[in-house]
CSV table of C-alpha atoms in Angstrom, one decimal:
chain,number,residue,atom,x,y,z
A,1,MET,CA,130.8,80.3,136.8
A,2,SER,CA,134.2,81.7,135.9
A,3,ASP,CA,136.1,84.3,138.2
A,4,GLU,CA,138.5,85.7,135.8
A,5,LEU,CA,138.2,89.3,136.1
A,6,LYS,CA,137.9,91.3,132.8
A,7,ARG,CA,138.0,94.6,133.6
A,8,GLY,CA,136.2,97.0,131.7
A,9,LEU,CA,134.4,94.0,130.0
A,10,GLU,CA,137.6,94.0,127.7
A,11,GLY,CA,136.8,91.1,124.9
A,12,VAL,CA,133.6,89.6,126.7
A,13,LEU,CA,131.2,88.7,124.7
A,14,VAL,CA,127.7,89.7,126.2
A,15,ALA,CA,125.4,89.6,123.2
A,16,GLU,CA,124.7,89.0,119.8
A,17,SER,CA,123.5,91.0,117.3
A,18,ASP,CA,123.3,91.5,113.2
A,19,LEU,CA,123.9,95.4,113.3
A,20,SER,CA,127.5,96.2,112.8
A,21,PHE,CA,130.4,93.9,112.7
A,22,ILE,CA,134.1,95.1,113.2
A,23,ASP,CA,137.6,93.7,112.6
A,24,GLY,CA,140.2,95.3,114.4
A,25,ASP,CA,142.8,93.4,112.8
A,26,GLU,CA,141.8,94.2,109.1
A,27,GLY,CA,140.4,97.5,109.5
A,28,LYS,CA,136.9,96.2,108.9
A,29,LEU,CA,133.3,97.6,109.5
A,30,VAL,CA,130.2,96.3,108.6
A,31,TYR,CA,126.5,97.3,109.0
A,32,ARG,CA,123.9,94.5,108.5
A,33,GLY,CA,126.4,92.6,105.8
A,34,TYR,CA,127.5,96.0,104.0
A,35,ALA,CA,131.1,97.6,104.3
A,36,ILE,CA,130.8,101.0,105.7
A,37,GLU,CA,132.9,102.1,102.5
A,38,ASP,CA,129.9,101.0,100.2
A,39,LEU,CA,127.3,102.8,102.8
A,40,ALA,CA,129.7,106.0,102.8
A,41,GLU,CA,130.0,106.5,99.4
A,42,HIS,CA,126.2,105.5,98.3
A,43,ALA,CA,123.5,105.7,101.3
A,44,SER,CA,122.4,108.7,103.0
A,45,TYR,CA,121.8,108.4,106.4
A,46,GLU,CA,118.3,107.9,106.3
A,47,GLU,CA,118.8,105.1,103.9
A,48,THR,CA,121.6,103.7,106.4
A,49,LEU,CA,119.0,104.4,109.5
A,50,TYR,CA,116.3,102.3,107.5
A,51,LEU,CA,118.9,99.4,106.6
A,52,LEU,CA,119.6,99.2,110.7
A,53,TRP,CA,115.8,99.5,111.8
A,54,ASN,CA,114.7,97.2,109.3
A,55,GLY,CA,117.3,94.5,108.2
A,56,GLU,CA,117.9,95.8,104.8
A,57,LEU,CA,118.2,98.4,102.1
A,58,PRO,CA,115.1,100.0,101.4
A,59,THR,CA,113.2,100.1,97.7
A,60,GLU,CA,112.7,103.7,96.2
A,61,SER,CA,109.5,104.2,97.3
A,62,GLU,CA,109.9,102.7,101.0
A,63,LEU,CA,113.1,105.1,101.5
A,64,SER,CA,111.0,108.1,99.9
A,65,ALA,CA,108.3,107.4,102.5
A,66,PHE,CA,110.6,106.7,105.3
A,67,GLU,CA,112.3,110.4,104.4
A,68,GLU,CA,108.8,111.9,104.4
A,69,ALA,CA,108.3,110.4,107.9
A,70,MET,CA,111.4,111.3,109.1
A,71,SER,CA,111.1,115.1,107.9
A,72,ALA,CA,107.4,115.4,109.6
A,73,GLU,CA,108.7,114.6,112.9
A,74,ARG,CA,111.7,117.3,113.1
A,75,ASP,CA,109.6,119.9,115.0
A,76,LEU,CA,110.0,120.6,118.9
A,77,ASP,CA,107.4,120.6,120.9
A,78,ASP,CA,106.9,124.0,123.1
A,79,ASP,CA,108.4,122.7,126.5
A,80,THR,CA,111.5,120.8,124.8
A,81,LEU,CA,112.0,123.8,122.7
A,82,GLU,CA,111.9,126.2,126.1
A,83,THR,CA,113.7,124.2,128.1
A,84,VAL,CA,116.9,124.2,125.4
A,85,THR,CA,116.3,127.8,125.4
A,86,ARG,CA,116.9,128.4,128.7
A,87,LEU,CA,119.8,125.8,129.0
A,88,ALA,CA,121.7,127.6,126.4
A,89,GLU,CA,120.8,131.2,128.1
A,90,ALA,CA,122.5,129.5,131.2
A,91,ASP,CA,125.4,128.5,129.3
A,92,GLU,CA,125.4,124.9,129.8
A,93,GLU,CA,127.6,122.2,128.2
A,94,PRO,CA,126.3,121.2,124.9
A,95,MET,CA,126.4,117.6,126.2
A,96,ALA,CA,124.4,117.9,129.1
A,97,ALA,CA,121.5,120.2,127.5
A,98,MET,CA,121.7,117.2,124.8
A,99,ARG,CA,120.8,114.7,127.3
A,100,THR,CA,118.0,116.7,128.9
A,101,ALA,CA,116.3,117.6,125.7
A,102,ALA,CA,116.6,113.9,125.1
A,103,SER,CA,114.6,113.1,128.3
A,104,SER,CA,112.2,116.0,127.6
A,105,LEU,CA,111.3,114.5,124.4
A,106,SER,CA,109.2,111.6,126.1
A,107,ALA,CA,106.7,114.1,127.7
A,108,ALA,CA,105.1,115.0,124.3
A,109,ASP,CA,105.9,111.6,122.1
A,110,PRO,CA,102.4,110.0,121.7
A,111,ASP,CA,103.7,106.8,122.2
A,112,THR,CA,105.2,107.6,125.5
A,113,ASP,CA,102.6,105.2,127.3
A,114,ALA,CA,103.3,102.3,125.0
A,115,ASP,CA,104.6,99.0,126.1
A,116,PRO,CA,108.5,99.3,126.2
A,117,THR,CA,108.5,96.1,124.0
A,118,ASP,CA,106.2,97.2,121.4
A,119,PRO,CA,108.0,97.0,118.2
A,120,GLU,CA,105.8,99.1,116.3
A,121,ALA,CA,105.9,102.1,118.5
A,122,ASN,CA,109.5,101.9,119.1
A,123,VAL,CA,109.9,102.3,115.5
A,124,ARG,CA,107.9,105.7,115.7
A,125,LYS,CA,109.7,106.5,119.1
A,126,ALA,CA,113.1,105.9,117.4
A,127,ARG,CA,112.1,108.2,114.4
A,128,ARG,CA,110.9,111.2,116.4
A,129,ILE,CA,114.1,111.0,118.8
A,130,THR,CA,115.9,111.1,115.6
A,131,ALA,CA,114.6,113.5,113.7
A,132,LYS,CA,114.5,115.6,116.8
A,133,LEU,CA,117.6,115.8,118.6
A,134,PRO,CA,119.3,117.7,115.6
A,135,THR,CA,116.7,120.3,116.2
A,136,ALA,CA,117.2,120.8,119.7
A,137,LEU,CA,121.2,120.8,119.2
A,138,ALA,CA,120.8,123.4,116.4
A,139,ALA,CA,118.5,125.6,118.4
A,140,PHE,CA,120.5,125.5,121.6
A,141,ALA,CA,123.9,126.6,119.6
A,142,ARG,CA,122.2,129.6,117.9
A,143,VAL,CA,120.2,130.5,121.1
A,144,ARG,CA,123.7,130.7,123.3
A,145,ASP,CA,125.0,133.0,120.2
A,146,GLY,CA,122.4,135.1,120.6
A,147,GLU,CA,120.7,134.1,117.7
A,148,GLU,CA,117.0,132.8,117.1
A,149,PRO,CA,116.3,129.3,116.5
A,150,VAL,CA,115.7,128.3,112.9
A,151,ASP,CA,112.7,126.3,112.3
A,152,PRO,CA,113.4,122.6,110.2
A,153,ARG,CA,112.2,122.6,106.7
A,154,GLU,CA,110.8,119.4,105.3
A,155,ASP,CA,111.9,119.9,101.6
A,156,LEU,CA,115.8,119.1,102.9
A,157,ASP,CA,117.2,116.0,104.0
A,158,HIS,CA,118.6,114.9,107.3
A,159,ALA,CA,122.1,116.4,107.0
A,160,GLU,CA,121.0,119.4,104.8
A,161,ASN,CA,118.7,120.3,107.6
A,162,PHE,CA,120.6,120.4,110.4
A,163,LEU,CA,123.3,122.6,108.9
A,164,TYR,CA,120.7,124.9,107.9
A,165,MET,CA,119.2,125.1,111.2
A,166,LEU,CA,122.5,125.8,112.5
A,167,ASN,CA,123.9,128.3,110.2
A,168,GLY,CA,120.3,129.8,108.9
A,169,GLU,CA,121.3,129.0,104.9
A,170,VAL,CA,121.1,126.2,102.9
A,171,PRO,CA,124.3,124.4,102.7
A,172,ASP,CA,126.1,123.6,99.5
A,173,GLU,CA,125.9,120.5,97.8
A,174,VAL,CA,129.8,119.4,98.9
A,175,THR,CA,129.3,120.7,102.5
A,176,ALA,CA,126.0,118.5,102.9
A,177,ASP,CA,127.2,115.7,101.1
A,178,VAL,CA,130.3,115.4,103.2
A,179,PHE,CA,128.2,115.7,106.7
A,180,ASP,CA,125.8,113.3,105.4
A,181,GLN,CA,128.8,110.8,105.0
A,182,ALA,CA,130.2,111.8,108.3
A,183,LEU,CA,126.7,111.0,109.8
A,184,VAL,CA,126.7,107.3,108.1
A,185,LEU,CA,130.2,106.8,109.6
A,186,HIS,CA,129.0,107.4,113.1
A,187,ALA,CA,126.0,105.5,112.9
A,188,ASP,CA,126.8,102.7,114.9
A,189,HIS,CA,129.5,101.0,116.1
A,190,GLY,CA,129.5,97.4,118.0
A,191,LEU,CA,128.9,97.6,121.7
A,192,ASN,CA,130.9,100.7,122.3
A,193,ALA,CA,130.3,102.2,126.0
A,194,SER,CA,126.9,104.5,124.9
A,195,THR,CA,125.6,101.4,122.9
A,196,PHE,CA,125.9,99.1,125.8
A,197,SER,CA,124.4,101.6,128.4
A,198,ALA,CA,121.7,101.9,126.0
A,199,THR,CA,121.2,98.1,126.3
A,200,VAL,CA,121.7,97.9,129.9
A,201,THR,CA,118.9,100.5,130.5
A,202,ALA,CA,116.6,98.7,127.8
A,203,SER,CA,117.1,95.4,129.6
A,204,THR,CA,115.4,96.6,132.5
A,205,LEU,CA,112.3,97.2,130.4
A,206,ALA,CA,112.7,101.1,130.7
A,207,ASP,CA,111.3,102.5,127.6
A,208,MET,CA,113.7,104.0,124.5
A,209,HIS,CA,113.6,107.5,126.0
A,210,SER,CA,115.5,106.3,129.2
A,211,ALA,CA,117.9,104.1,127.0
A,212,VAL,CA,118.8,107.1,125.0
A,213,THR,CA,119.2,109.4,127.5
A,214,SER,CA,121.5,107.0,129.5
A,215,ALA,CA,123.6,106.4,126.3
A,216,VAL,CA,124.0,110.4,125.6
A,217,GLY,CA,125.3,110.7,129.2
A,218,THR,CA,127.8,107.8,129.0
A,219,LEU,CA,129.0,109.8,125.6
A,220,SER,CA,129.5,113.0,127.1
A,221,GLY,CA,132.5,111.7,129.1
A,222,SER,CA,135.9,112.5,128.0
A,223,LEU,CA,136.8,108.7,127.0
A,224,HIS,CA,134.2,107.8,124.9
A,225,GLY,CA,132.7,111.1,122.8
A,226,GLY,CA,135.2,114.1,123.4
A,227,ALA,CA,138.1,112.7,121.3
A,228,ASN,CA,137.3,114.9,118.1
A,229,ALA,CA,136.8,118.2,119.9
A,230,ASN,CA,140.4,117.6,121.6
A,231,VAL,CA,142.0,116.8,118.3
A,232,MET,CA,141.1,120.3,116.9
A,233,ARG,CA,141.9,122.1,120.3
A,234,MET,CA,145.2,120.2,119.8
A,235,LEU,CA,145.5,121.3,115.9
A,236,GLN,CA,144.8,125.1,117.4
A,237,GLU,CA,147.5,124.9,120.1
A,238,ILE,CA,150.2,123.8,117.6
A,239,ASP,CA,149.1,126.6,115.2
A,240,GLU,CA,149.3,129.0,117.9
A,241,ALA,CA,152.5,128.0,119.1
A,242,ASP,CA,154.1,128.2,115.4
A,243,GLN,CA,155.7,124.8,115.7
A,244,GLU,CA,156.1,121.9,113.4
A,245,PRO,CA,153.4,119.4,114.2
A,246,VAL,CA,156.2,116.5,114.6
A,247,GLU,CA,158.0,118.9,117.0
A,248,TRP,CA,155.3,119.6,119.0
A,249,VAL,CA,153.8,116.0,119.2
A,250,THR,CA,157.6,115.1,120.4
A,251,GLN,CA,157.6,117.4,123.1
A,252,ALA,CA,154.3,116.5,124.2
A,253,LEU,CA,155.2,113.1,124.4
A,254,GLU,CA,158.4,113.8,126.3
A,255,GLU,CA,155.9,115.8,128.9
A,256,GLY,CA,153.6,112.6,129.5
A,257,ARG,CA,150.7,114.2,127.3
A,258,ARG,CA,148.3,112.4,125.2
A,259,VAL,CA,148.1,112.8,121.6
A,260,ALA,CA,144.1,113.0,120.6
A,261,GLY,CA,142.7,110.9,117.9
A,262,PHE,CA,145.1,108.1,118.2
A,263,GLY,CA,144.4,104.3,119.5
A,264,HIS,CA,141.2,102.5,119.9
A,265,ARG,CA,139.8,99.8,121.9
A,266,VAL,CA,138.7,97.6,118.8
A,267,TYR,CA,141.2,98.6,116.2
A,268,ASN,CA,144.9,97.7,115.8
A,269,VAL,CA,145.3,99.5,112.5
A,270,LYS,CA,143.9,102.3,110.9
A,271,ASP,CA,140.0,103.2,111.7
A,272,PRO,CA,138.2,102.3,108.1
A,273,ARG,CA,136.5,105.5,109.0
A,274,ALA,CA,139.6,107.8,109.5
A,275,LYS,CA,140.2,106.6,106.0
A,276,ILE,CA,137.1,108.1,104.5
A,277,LEU,CA,137.3,111.1,106.6
A,278,GLY,CA,140.6,112.0,105.9
A,279,ASP,CA,139.7,112.0,102.2
A,280,ARG,CA,137.0,114.0,103.0
A,281,SER,CA,139.3,116.6,105.3
A,282,GLU,CA,141.4,116.8,102.3
A,283,ALA,CA,138.9,117.6,100.0
A,284,LEU,CA,137.4,120.3,102.0
A,285,GLY,CA,140.8,121.9,102.4
A,286,GLU,CA,141.5,121.9,98.8
A,287,ALA,CA,137.8,123.5,98.0
A,288,ALA,CA,138.9,126.1,100.3
A,289,GLY,CA,142.5,126.6,99.2
A,290,ASP,CA,143.8,125.7,102.9
A,291,MET,CA,145.3,122.7,103.4
A,292,LYS,CA,146.8,123.6,106.6
A,293,TRP,CA,144.9,121.8,109.1
A,294,TYR,CA,145.2,118.6,106.7
A,295,GLU,CA,148.7,118.8,106.1
A,296,MET,CA,149.4,119.0,110.1
A,297,SER,CA,146.9,115.9,110.5
A,298,VAL,CA,149.1,113.7,108.2
A,299,ALA,CA,152.4,114.8,109.7
A,300,ILE,CA,151.1,114.0,112.8
A,301,GLU,CA,149.3,110.6,112.0
A,302,GLU,CA,152.8,109.9,109.9
A,303,TYR,CA,154.9,110.3,113.1
A,304,MET,CA,152.8,108.3,115.2
A,305,ALA,CA,152.7,105.4,112.7
A,306,GLU,CA,156.5,105.2,112.7
A,307,GLU,CA,157.4,106.0,116.1
A,308,LYS,CA,154.5,104.7,118.4
A,309,GLY,CA,152.9,102.4,115.9
A,310,LEU,CA,149.5,103.9,116.5
A,311,ALA,CA,146.9,104.7,114.0
A,312,PRO,CA,144.4,107.2,114.0
A,313,ASN,CA,140.7,106.5,114.9
A,314,VAL,CA,137.3,108.5,113.3
A,315,ASP,CA,137.6,111.5,115.7
A,316,PHE,CA,141.4,112.2,114.1
A,317,TYR,CA,139.9,113.4,110.7
A,318,SER,CA,136.4,114.0,111.8
A,319,ALA,CA,137.8,117.3,113.7
A,320,THR,CA,139.3,119.0,110.8
A,321,THR,CA,136.2,117.9,108.5
A,322,TYR,CA,133.8,119.7,110.9
A,323,TYR,CA,136.4,122.6,111.5
A,324,GLN,CA,136.2,123.6,107.8
A,325,MET,CA,132.7,123.1,107.6
A,326,GLY,CA,132.5,125.9,110.1
A,327,ILE,CA,131.3,123.7,113.3
A,328,PRO,CA,132.0,124.9,116.6
A,329,ILE,CA,134.1,123.1,118.3
A,330,ASP,CA,132.0,122.2,121.4
A,331,ILE,CA,129.0,120.8,119.4
A,332,TYR,CA,131.4,118.0,118.0
A,333,THR,CA,130.4,115.3,120.6
A,334,PRO,CA,126.7,116.7,120.3
A,335,ILE,CA,126.8,115.8,116.7
A,336,PHE,CA,128.4,112.3,117.7
A,337,ALA,CA,125.1,112.0,119.2
A,338,VAL,CA,122.8,113.1,116.5
A,339,SER,CA,124.1,110.5,114.6
A,340,ARG,CA,124.7,107.5,116.7
A,341,VAL,CA,121.3,108.1,118.2
A,342,GLY,CA,120.2,106.0,115.0
A,343,GLY,CA,122.5,102.8,116.2
A,344,TRP,CA,121.3,103.4,119.9
A,345,ALA,CA,117.6,102.9,119.0
A,346,ALA,CA,118.3,99.6,116.6
A,347,HIS,CA,120.4,98.3,119.5
A,348,VAL,CA,117.3,99.2,122.0
A,349,MET,CA,114.9,97.4,119.6
A,350,GLU,CA,117.4,94.5,119.4
A,351,GLN,CA,117.7,94.1,123.0
A,352,TYR,CA,113.9,94.3,123.5
A,353,GLU,CA,113.6,91.3,120.7
A,354,ASP,CA,115.1,88.7,123.1
A,355,ASN,CA,115.5,90.6,126.5
A,356,ARG,CA,117.3,89.4,129.5
A,357,LEU,CA,118.5,91.7,132.6
A,358,ILE,CA,122.0,92.7,132.2
A,359,ARG,CA,123.2,92.0,135.5
A,360,PRO,CA,127.1,91.2,135.7
A,361,ARG,CA,129.3,90.3,138.7
A,362,ALA,CA,131.6,92.1,140.9
A,363,ARG,CA,134.5,90.7,142.8
A,364,TYR,CA,134.1,91.7,146.5
A,365,VAL,CA,137.8,92.7,147.8
A,366,GLY,CA,136.3,94.3,150.9
A,367,GLU,CA,136.2,93.0,154.5
A,368,THR,CA,133.7,89.9,155.5
A,369,ASP,CA,133.8,89.8,159.4
A,370,ALA,CA,133.9,93.3,160.6
A,371,GLU,CA,132.5,93.7,164.0
A,372,TRP,CA,129.7,95.9,164.7
A,373,VAL,CA,130.3,99.0,167.1
A,374,PRO,CA,127.4,101.1,168.9
A,375,ILE,CA,127.2,104.4,167.5
A,376,GLU,CA,128.2,106.1,171.0
A,377,ASP,CA,131.7,104.0,171.2
A,378,ARG,CA,132.7,104.7,167.4
């Protein structure tokens, strides 16, 4: 057994998966064999979920049935809605509210007592959790703003329905399409920290709700899920300082500050998702007649590439994309969870198929021969 220490498990292979493939040197991301560029361009979020959960793209009839099954599960039970409402009124952090909502959904789930490894029950659980988390997030966001929650509609797709519940009106086609693409892009990404925590929890034979709750908690950390919000706050700070973006970034780096949205644990080149969202951010800016945020982002990207050799990750352009859709900054990371829950569920189900308890070792560096001292002599 090797004693080589790999901090953060960097580069350590711990599982085999059919779900997503990343080539960090080529800037390539694949779900179940399909390039992320093709999926973002042609597949809906529901179609992507079907692919992740079933291993193949659906036929028209299969997709229609899947969409109907998803939309039928969007309503929250009274207890979960009451919990979300109380959290919003107490001004809870959005990701903390999402964590609690994910856990509370198990109480009303018809399959809550099913064997954790029951494949059919897990698909139903995954469908309910994925359908209901957007409803919980939208309700939370509205209640804290002093507004009533908006009931979900079964005639809208997943992306349209969330924006409708959040804003109280059906989004235009362009906005809905861009948001749907963002959900597709964030649906899965290998064994990232939150996905790994979900699989660790599942490996103990804890249930789907426990695994997803673990993942939400992991995503809430600033080193994993908070970068897109930090990017937008950085851009706002630059704008309010009335500085040129490159001037601001240069000064920030001299002061030892980090520039949000750059660098990635896996990619050594530009994140392929950043390329797609960069195009979407540009399109939204053109549609609104305001290119400020996009142009600031491009200036920073070019400077960081030339001076630091760093490329943007998905968070860099998702920030301005969401902002131009009118989405509050502090729910950017919960929206990440709303998308990634589909990938978490897929990995959990994959873990159950060939389960082995995940139990790594730690190198002990403490004392081994300490002498016991009676409490009266300490």
